[in-house]
CSV table of C-alpha atoms in Angstrom, one decimal:
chain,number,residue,atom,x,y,z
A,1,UNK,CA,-37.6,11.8,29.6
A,2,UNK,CA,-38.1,15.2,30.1
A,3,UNK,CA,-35.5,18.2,30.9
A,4,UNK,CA,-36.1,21.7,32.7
A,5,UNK,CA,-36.0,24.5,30.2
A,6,UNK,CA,-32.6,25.7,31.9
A,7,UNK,CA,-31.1,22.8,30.0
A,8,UNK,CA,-33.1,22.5,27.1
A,9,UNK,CA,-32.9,25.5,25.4
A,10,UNK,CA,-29.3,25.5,25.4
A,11,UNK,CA,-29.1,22.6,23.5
A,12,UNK,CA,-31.7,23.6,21.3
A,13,UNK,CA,-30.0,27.3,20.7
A,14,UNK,CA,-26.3,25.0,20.2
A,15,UNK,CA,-28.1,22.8,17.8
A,16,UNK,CA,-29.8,26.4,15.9
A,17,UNK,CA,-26.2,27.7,16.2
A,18,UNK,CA,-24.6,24.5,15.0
A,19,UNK,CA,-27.0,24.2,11.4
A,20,UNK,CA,-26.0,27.8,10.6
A,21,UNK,CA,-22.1,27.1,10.5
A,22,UNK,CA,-22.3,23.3,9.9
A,23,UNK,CA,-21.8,23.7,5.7
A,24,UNK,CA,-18.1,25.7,6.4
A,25,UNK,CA,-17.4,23.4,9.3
A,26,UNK,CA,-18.0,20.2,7.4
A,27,UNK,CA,-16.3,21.6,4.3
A,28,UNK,CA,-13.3,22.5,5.6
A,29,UNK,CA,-12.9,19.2,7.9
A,30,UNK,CA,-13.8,17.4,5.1
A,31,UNK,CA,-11.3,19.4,2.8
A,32,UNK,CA,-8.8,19.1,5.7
A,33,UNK,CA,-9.0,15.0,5.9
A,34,UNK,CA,-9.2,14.4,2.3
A,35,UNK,CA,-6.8,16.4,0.9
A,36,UNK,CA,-4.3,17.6,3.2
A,37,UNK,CA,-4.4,14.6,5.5
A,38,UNK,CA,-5.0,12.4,2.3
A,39,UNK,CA,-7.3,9.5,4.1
A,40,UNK,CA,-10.0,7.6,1.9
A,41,UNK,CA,-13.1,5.5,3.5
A,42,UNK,CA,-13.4,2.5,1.6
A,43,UNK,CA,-17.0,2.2,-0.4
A,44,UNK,CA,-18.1,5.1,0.7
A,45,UNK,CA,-20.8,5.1,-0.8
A,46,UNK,CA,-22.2,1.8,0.5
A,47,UNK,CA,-21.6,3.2,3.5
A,48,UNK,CA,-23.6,6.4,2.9
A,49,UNK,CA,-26.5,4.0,1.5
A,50,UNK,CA,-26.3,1.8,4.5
A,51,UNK,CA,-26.7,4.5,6.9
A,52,UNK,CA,-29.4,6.1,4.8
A,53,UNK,CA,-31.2,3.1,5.0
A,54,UNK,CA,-31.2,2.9,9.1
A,55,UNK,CA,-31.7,6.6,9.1
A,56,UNK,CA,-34.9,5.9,7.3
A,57,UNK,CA,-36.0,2.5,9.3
A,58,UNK,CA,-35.5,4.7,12.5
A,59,UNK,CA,-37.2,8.1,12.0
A,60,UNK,CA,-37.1,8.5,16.0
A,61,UNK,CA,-33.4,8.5,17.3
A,62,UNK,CA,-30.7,6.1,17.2
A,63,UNK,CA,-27.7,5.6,19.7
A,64,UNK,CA,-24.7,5.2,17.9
A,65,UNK,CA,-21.8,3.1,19.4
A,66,UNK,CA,-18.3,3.2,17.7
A,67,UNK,CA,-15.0,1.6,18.8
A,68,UNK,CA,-12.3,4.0,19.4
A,69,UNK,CA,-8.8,4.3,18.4
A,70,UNK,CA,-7.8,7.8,17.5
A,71,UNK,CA,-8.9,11.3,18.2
A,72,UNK,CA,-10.7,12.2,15.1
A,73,UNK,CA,-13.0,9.4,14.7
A,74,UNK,CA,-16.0,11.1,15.0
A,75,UNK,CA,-14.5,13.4,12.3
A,76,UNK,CA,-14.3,10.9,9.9
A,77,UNK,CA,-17.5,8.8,10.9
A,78,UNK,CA,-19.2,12.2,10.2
A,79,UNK,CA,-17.7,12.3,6.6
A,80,UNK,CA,-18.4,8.7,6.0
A,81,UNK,CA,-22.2,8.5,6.9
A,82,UNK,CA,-23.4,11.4,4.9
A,83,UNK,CA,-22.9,14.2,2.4
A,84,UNK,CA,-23.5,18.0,3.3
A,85,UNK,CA,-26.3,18.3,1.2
A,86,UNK,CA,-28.3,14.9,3.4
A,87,UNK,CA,-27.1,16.4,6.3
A,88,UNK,CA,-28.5,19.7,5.7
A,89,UNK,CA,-31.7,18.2,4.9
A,90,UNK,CA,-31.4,15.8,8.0
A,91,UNK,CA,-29.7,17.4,10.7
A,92,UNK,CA,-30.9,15.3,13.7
A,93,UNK,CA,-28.8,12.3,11.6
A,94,UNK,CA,-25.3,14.6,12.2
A,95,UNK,CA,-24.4,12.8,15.8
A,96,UNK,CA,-24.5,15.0,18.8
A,97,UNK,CA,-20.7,13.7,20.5
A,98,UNK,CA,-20.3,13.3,24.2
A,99,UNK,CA,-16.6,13.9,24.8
A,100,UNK,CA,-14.8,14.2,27.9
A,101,UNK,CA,-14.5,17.8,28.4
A,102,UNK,CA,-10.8,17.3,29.8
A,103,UNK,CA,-10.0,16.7,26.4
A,104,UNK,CA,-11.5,19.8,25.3
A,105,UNK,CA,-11.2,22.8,28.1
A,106,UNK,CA,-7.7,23.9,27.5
A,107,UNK,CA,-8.5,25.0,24.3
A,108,UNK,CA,-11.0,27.6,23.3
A,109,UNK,CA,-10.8,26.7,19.5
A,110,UNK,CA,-11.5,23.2,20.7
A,111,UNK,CA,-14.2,24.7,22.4
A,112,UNK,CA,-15.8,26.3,19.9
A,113,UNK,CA,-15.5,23.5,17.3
A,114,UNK,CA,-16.8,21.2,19.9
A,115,UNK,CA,-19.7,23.7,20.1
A,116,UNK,CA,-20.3,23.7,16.7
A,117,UNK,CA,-20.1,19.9,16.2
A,118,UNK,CA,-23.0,19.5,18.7
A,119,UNK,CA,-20.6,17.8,21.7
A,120,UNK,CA,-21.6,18.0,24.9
A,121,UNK,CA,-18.9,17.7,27.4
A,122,UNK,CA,-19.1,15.3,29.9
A,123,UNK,CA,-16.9,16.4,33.1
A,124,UNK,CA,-15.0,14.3,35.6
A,125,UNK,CA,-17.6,15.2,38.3
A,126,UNK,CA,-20.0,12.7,38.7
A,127,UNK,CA,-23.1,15.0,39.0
A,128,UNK,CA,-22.5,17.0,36.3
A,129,UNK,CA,-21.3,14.1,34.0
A,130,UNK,CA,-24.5,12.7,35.3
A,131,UNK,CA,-26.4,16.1,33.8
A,132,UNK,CA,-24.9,15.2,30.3
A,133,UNK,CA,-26.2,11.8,30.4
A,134,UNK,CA,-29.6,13.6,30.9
A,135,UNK,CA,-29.3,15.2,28.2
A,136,UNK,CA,-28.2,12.6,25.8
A,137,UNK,CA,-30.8,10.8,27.2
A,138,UNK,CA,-33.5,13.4,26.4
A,139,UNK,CA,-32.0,14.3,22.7
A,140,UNK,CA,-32.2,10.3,21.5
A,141,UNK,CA,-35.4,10.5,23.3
A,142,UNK,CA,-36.6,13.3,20.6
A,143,UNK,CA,-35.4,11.8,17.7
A,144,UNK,CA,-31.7,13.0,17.7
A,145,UNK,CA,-29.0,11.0,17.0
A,146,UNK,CA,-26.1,10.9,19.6
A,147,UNK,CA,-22.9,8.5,19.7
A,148,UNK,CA,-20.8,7.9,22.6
A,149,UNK,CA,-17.6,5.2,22.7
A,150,UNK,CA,-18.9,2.3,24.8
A,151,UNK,CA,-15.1,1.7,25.6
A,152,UNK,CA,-14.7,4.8,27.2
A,153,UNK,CA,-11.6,5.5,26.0
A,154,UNK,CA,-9.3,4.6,23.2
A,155,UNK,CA,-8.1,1.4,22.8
A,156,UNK,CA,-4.5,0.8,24.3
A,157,UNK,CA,-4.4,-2.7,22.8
A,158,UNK,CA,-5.9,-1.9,19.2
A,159,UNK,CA,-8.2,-4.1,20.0
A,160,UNK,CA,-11.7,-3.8,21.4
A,161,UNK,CA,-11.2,-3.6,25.1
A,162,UNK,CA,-13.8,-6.2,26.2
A,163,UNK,CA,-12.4,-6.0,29.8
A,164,UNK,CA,-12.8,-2.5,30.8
A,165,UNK,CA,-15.4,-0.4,29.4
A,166,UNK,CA,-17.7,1.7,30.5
A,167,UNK,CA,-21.3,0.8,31.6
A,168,UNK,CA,-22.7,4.3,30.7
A,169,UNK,CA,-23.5,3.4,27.4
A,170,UNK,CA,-26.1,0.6,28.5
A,171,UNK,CA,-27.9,3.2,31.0
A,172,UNK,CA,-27.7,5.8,28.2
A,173,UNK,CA,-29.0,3.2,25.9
A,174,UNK,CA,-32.0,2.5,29.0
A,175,UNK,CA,-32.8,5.7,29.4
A,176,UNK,CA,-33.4,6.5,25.8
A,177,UNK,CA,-36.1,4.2,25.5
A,178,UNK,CA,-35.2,2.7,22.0
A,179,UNK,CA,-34.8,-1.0,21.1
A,180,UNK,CA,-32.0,-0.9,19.4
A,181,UNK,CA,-28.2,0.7,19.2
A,182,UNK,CA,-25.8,1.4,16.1
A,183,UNK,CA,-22.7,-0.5,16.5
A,184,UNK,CA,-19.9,1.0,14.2
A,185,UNK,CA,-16.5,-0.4,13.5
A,186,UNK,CA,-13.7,2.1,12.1
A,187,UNK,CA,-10.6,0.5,11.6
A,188,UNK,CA,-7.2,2.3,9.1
A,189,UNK,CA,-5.9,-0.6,7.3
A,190,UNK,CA,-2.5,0.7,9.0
A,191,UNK,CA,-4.0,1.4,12.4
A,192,UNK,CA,-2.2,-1.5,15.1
A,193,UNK,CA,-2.7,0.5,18.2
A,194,UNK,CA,-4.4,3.5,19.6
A,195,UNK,CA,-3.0,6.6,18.2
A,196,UNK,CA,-3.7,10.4,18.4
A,197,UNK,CA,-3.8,10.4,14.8
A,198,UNK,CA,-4.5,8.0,12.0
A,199,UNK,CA,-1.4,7.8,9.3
A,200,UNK,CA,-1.6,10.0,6.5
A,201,UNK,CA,-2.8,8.8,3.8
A,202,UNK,CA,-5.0,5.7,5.4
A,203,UNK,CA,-7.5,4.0,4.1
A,204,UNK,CA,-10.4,3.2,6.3
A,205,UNK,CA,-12.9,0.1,6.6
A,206,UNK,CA,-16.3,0.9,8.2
A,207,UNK,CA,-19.0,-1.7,9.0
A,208,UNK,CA,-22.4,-0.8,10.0
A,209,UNK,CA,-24.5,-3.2,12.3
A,210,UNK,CA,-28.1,-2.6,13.6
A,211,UNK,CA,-28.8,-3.9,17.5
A,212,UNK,CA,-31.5,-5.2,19.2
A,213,UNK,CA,-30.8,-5.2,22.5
A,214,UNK,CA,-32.0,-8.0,24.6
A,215,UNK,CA,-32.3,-7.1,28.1
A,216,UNK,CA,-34.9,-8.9,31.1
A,217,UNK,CA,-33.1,-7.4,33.5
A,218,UNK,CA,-33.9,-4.4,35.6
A,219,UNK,CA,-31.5,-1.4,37.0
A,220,UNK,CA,-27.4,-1.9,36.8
A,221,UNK,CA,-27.5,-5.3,35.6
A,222,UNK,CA,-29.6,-4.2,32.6
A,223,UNK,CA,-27.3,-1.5,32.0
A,224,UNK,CA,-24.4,-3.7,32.1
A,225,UNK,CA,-26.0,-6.3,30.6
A,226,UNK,CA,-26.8,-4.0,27.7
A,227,UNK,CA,-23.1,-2.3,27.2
A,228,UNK,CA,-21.8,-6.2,27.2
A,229,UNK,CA,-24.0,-7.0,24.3
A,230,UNK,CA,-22.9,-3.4,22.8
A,231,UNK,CA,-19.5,-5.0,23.6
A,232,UNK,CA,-19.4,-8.4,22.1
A,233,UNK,CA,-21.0,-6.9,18.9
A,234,UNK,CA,-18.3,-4.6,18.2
A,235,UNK,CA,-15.9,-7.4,19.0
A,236,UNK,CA,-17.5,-9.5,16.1
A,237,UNK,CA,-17.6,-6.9,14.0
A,238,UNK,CA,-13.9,-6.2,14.6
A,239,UNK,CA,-13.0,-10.0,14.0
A,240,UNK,CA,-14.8,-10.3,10.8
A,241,UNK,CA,-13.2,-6.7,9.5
A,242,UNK,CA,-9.8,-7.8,10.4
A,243,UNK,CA,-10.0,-11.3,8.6
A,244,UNK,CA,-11.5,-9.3,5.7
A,245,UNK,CA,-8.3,-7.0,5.4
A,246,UNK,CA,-5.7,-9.9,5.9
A,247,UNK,CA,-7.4,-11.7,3.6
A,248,UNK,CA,-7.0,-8.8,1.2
A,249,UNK,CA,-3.6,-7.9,2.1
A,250,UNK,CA,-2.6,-11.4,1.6
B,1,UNK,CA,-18.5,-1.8,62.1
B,2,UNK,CA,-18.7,-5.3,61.9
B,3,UNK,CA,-15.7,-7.2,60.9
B,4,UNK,CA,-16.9,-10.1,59.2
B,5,UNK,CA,-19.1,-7.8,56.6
B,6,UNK,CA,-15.3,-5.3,56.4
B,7,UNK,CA,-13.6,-8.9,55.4
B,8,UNK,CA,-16.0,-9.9,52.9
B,9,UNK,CA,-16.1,-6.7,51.1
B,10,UNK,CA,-12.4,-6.8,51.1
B,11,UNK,CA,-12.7,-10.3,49.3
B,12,UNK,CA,-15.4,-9.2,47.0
B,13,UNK,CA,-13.4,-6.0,45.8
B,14,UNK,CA,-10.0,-8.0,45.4
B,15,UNK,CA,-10.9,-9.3,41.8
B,16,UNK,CA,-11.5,-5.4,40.4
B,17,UNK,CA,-8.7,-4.4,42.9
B,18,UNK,CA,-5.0,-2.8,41.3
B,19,UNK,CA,-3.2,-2.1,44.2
B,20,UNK,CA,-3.1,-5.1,46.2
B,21,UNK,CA,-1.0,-3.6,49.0
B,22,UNK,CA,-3.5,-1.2,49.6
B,23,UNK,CA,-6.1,-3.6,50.0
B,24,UNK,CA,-3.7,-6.0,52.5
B,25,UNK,CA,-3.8,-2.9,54.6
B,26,UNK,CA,-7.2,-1.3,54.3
B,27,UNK,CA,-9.2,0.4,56.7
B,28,UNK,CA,-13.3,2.1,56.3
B,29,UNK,CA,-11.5,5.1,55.2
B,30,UNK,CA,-10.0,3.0,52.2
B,31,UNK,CA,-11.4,4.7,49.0
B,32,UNK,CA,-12.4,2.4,46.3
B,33,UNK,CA,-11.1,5.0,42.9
B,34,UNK,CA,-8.1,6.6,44.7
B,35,UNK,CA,-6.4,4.0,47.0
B,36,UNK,CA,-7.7,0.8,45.6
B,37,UNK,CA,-7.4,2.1,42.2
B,38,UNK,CA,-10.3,0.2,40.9
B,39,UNK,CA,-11.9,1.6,37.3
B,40,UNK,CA,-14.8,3.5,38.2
B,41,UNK,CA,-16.7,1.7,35.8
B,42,UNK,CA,-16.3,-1.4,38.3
B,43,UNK,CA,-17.8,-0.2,41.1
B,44,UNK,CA,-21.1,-1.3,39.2
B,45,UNK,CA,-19.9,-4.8,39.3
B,46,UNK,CA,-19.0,-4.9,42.7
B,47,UNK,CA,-22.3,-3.0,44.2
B,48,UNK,CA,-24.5,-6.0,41.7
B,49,UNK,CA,-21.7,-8.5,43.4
B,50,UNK,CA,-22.7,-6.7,46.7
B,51,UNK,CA,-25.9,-7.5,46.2
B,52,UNK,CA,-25.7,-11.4,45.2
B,53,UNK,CA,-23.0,-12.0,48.3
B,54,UNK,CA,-25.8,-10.3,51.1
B,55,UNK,CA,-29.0,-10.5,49.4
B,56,UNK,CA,-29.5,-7.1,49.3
B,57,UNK,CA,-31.0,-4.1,47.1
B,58,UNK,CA,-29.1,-1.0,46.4
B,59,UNK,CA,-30.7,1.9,45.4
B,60,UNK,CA,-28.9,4.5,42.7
B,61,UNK,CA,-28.9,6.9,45.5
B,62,UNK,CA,-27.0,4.6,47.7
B,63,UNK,CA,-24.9,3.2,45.5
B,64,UNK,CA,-23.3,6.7,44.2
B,65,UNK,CA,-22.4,7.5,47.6
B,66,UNK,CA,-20.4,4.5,48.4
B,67,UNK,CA,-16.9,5.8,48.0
B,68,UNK,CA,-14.4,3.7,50.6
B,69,UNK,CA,-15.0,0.1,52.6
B,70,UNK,CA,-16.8,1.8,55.3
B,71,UNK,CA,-19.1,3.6,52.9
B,72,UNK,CA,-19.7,-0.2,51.7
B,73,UNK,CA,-20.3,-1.2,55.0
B,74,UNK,CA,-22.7,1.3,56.4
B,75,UNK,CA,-25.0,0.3,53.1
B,76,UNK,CA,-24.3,-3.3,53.7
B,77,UNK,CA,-25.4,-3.0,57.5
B,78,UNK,CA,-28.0,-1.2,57.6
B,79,UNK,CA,-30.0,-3.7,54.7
B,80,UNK,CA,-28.9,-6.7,56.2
């Protein structure tokens, strides 16, 4: 996978950019969601070890898939999978974020944090959305980490849309070259539907689940064939977390 | 154009298809994302279903630039 230097240094002067301010930016997010917005990730620390553990089973890069129910979920996957210091130390494991630039133009502080969080925006128009795909491709390709929402979209239902999502994930997940994906399941023990926000004060379950992806198929039907099986697995993931929290609310 | 191949893509799009009026009445100009409003991430499963119903191969290339039916059928046409 390789990238003219027109797109490559950019990236590489964003990530350079990025390291310098990333201590303030994930202090003050982090300050922001625990204390002011009061929310808590359940074991944490598990967590944390878990992701350690793939980060160290997978020294070249890792595509990680999330489901997707409210605006910040990146934020808080961020918080859950590492502390400063590790990302400091490791700061190809801080996810580079693909997200829709309509989301995003409107606002030049949304802009700039985007900047800072290592996004890059992936516009309505096909080329250029195509561009970003490039580039995903090529950062997972040299060892970054990158995560994109295989639904596309937050969840309407609360559920994980196994219907209609996207099948950029699986040629993302082609193009990369790697075996295997990083599905994650994020779920607010209050969360029912989509929502801009999680509640105040939630609590949140995270489960961590390592992909093969098992794909004898060639072109579009590999790529669909691979965002199906990205699919089902966060559907599994999302049936065993929800039994686990009825069984503890009940 | 031929009329069988217009009717058969009509019939293969119908499933992914939200705007079943639109469809009733289509013509070549009949985009797939705007007037058939089908999710864009669709049109992968109906250019692979394309492919299985004519026993065809579509490139990337020719794939991204099938926007409407008559898009669809030039493709179709011209491999068949």
């Amino acid at each position: 996978m390789k990238l003219i230097n027109k797109q490559r240094w950019p990236l590489t002067i964003q990530k350079a950019i990025a390291y310098i301010c990333f201590p303030l930016l994930y202090v003050l997010v982090v300050l922001w969601m625990k204390y002011i917005q009061k929310y808590r990730i359940n074991d944490i620390r598990q967590v944390r070890q878990q992701f350690k553990q793939i980060a160290q089973q997978n020294p070249s890069g890792l595509l990680i898939c999330p489901n997707h129910l409210t605006y910040i979920d990146s934020l808080l996957l961020a918080w859950a999978f590492s502390s400063l210091g590790n990302y400091m130390l490791h700061f190809r494991t801080f996810c580079w974020n693909l997200p829709n630039a309509r989301n995003v133009q409107e606002s030049v502080l949304y802009r700039v944090i985007c900047y800072l969080g290592k996004c890059i925006l992936i516009d309505e128009d096909p080329e250029k959305a195509q561009q970003t795909m490039r580039k995903a491709a090529f950062l997972l390709h040299h060892g970054h980490y990158v995560m994109i929402f295989p639904e596309g979209r937050r969840s309407q239902s609360g559920r994980v849309d196994t219907e209609n999502y996207i099948y950029g994930v699986g040629k993302l997940h082609m193009d990369s070259h790697l075996d295997q994906v990083l599905c994650v399941y994020l779920r607010g023990e209050k969360q029912q539907a989509a929502t801009k926000m999680p509640h105040k004060g939630e609590r949140f379950d995270i489960r961590l689940q390592l992909q093969t992806i098992d794909n004898e198929q060639q072109g579009r039907r590999a790529m669909r064939a691979a965002a199906q099986q990205i699919i089902s697995t966060l559907a599994r993931m999302e049936t065993d977390c929800l039994t686990a929290q009825n069984h503890h609310a009940g | 154009m031929s009329n069988d191949v217009f009717e058969q893509v009509k019939e293969i799009v119908s499933p992914y298809c939200k705007n079943k009026e639109a469809l009733e009445s289509a013509t070549a100009e009949t985009s797939f994302l705007e007037d058939l409003a089908i999710n864009s991430a669709r049109l992968v499963d109906i250019v692979i279903d394309f492919e299985d119903e004519f026993d065809i191969e579509v490139s990337d290339d020719e794939a991204d630039k099938i926007r409407t039916i008559g898009d669809a059928v030039t493709v179709i046409n011209a491999k068949s």
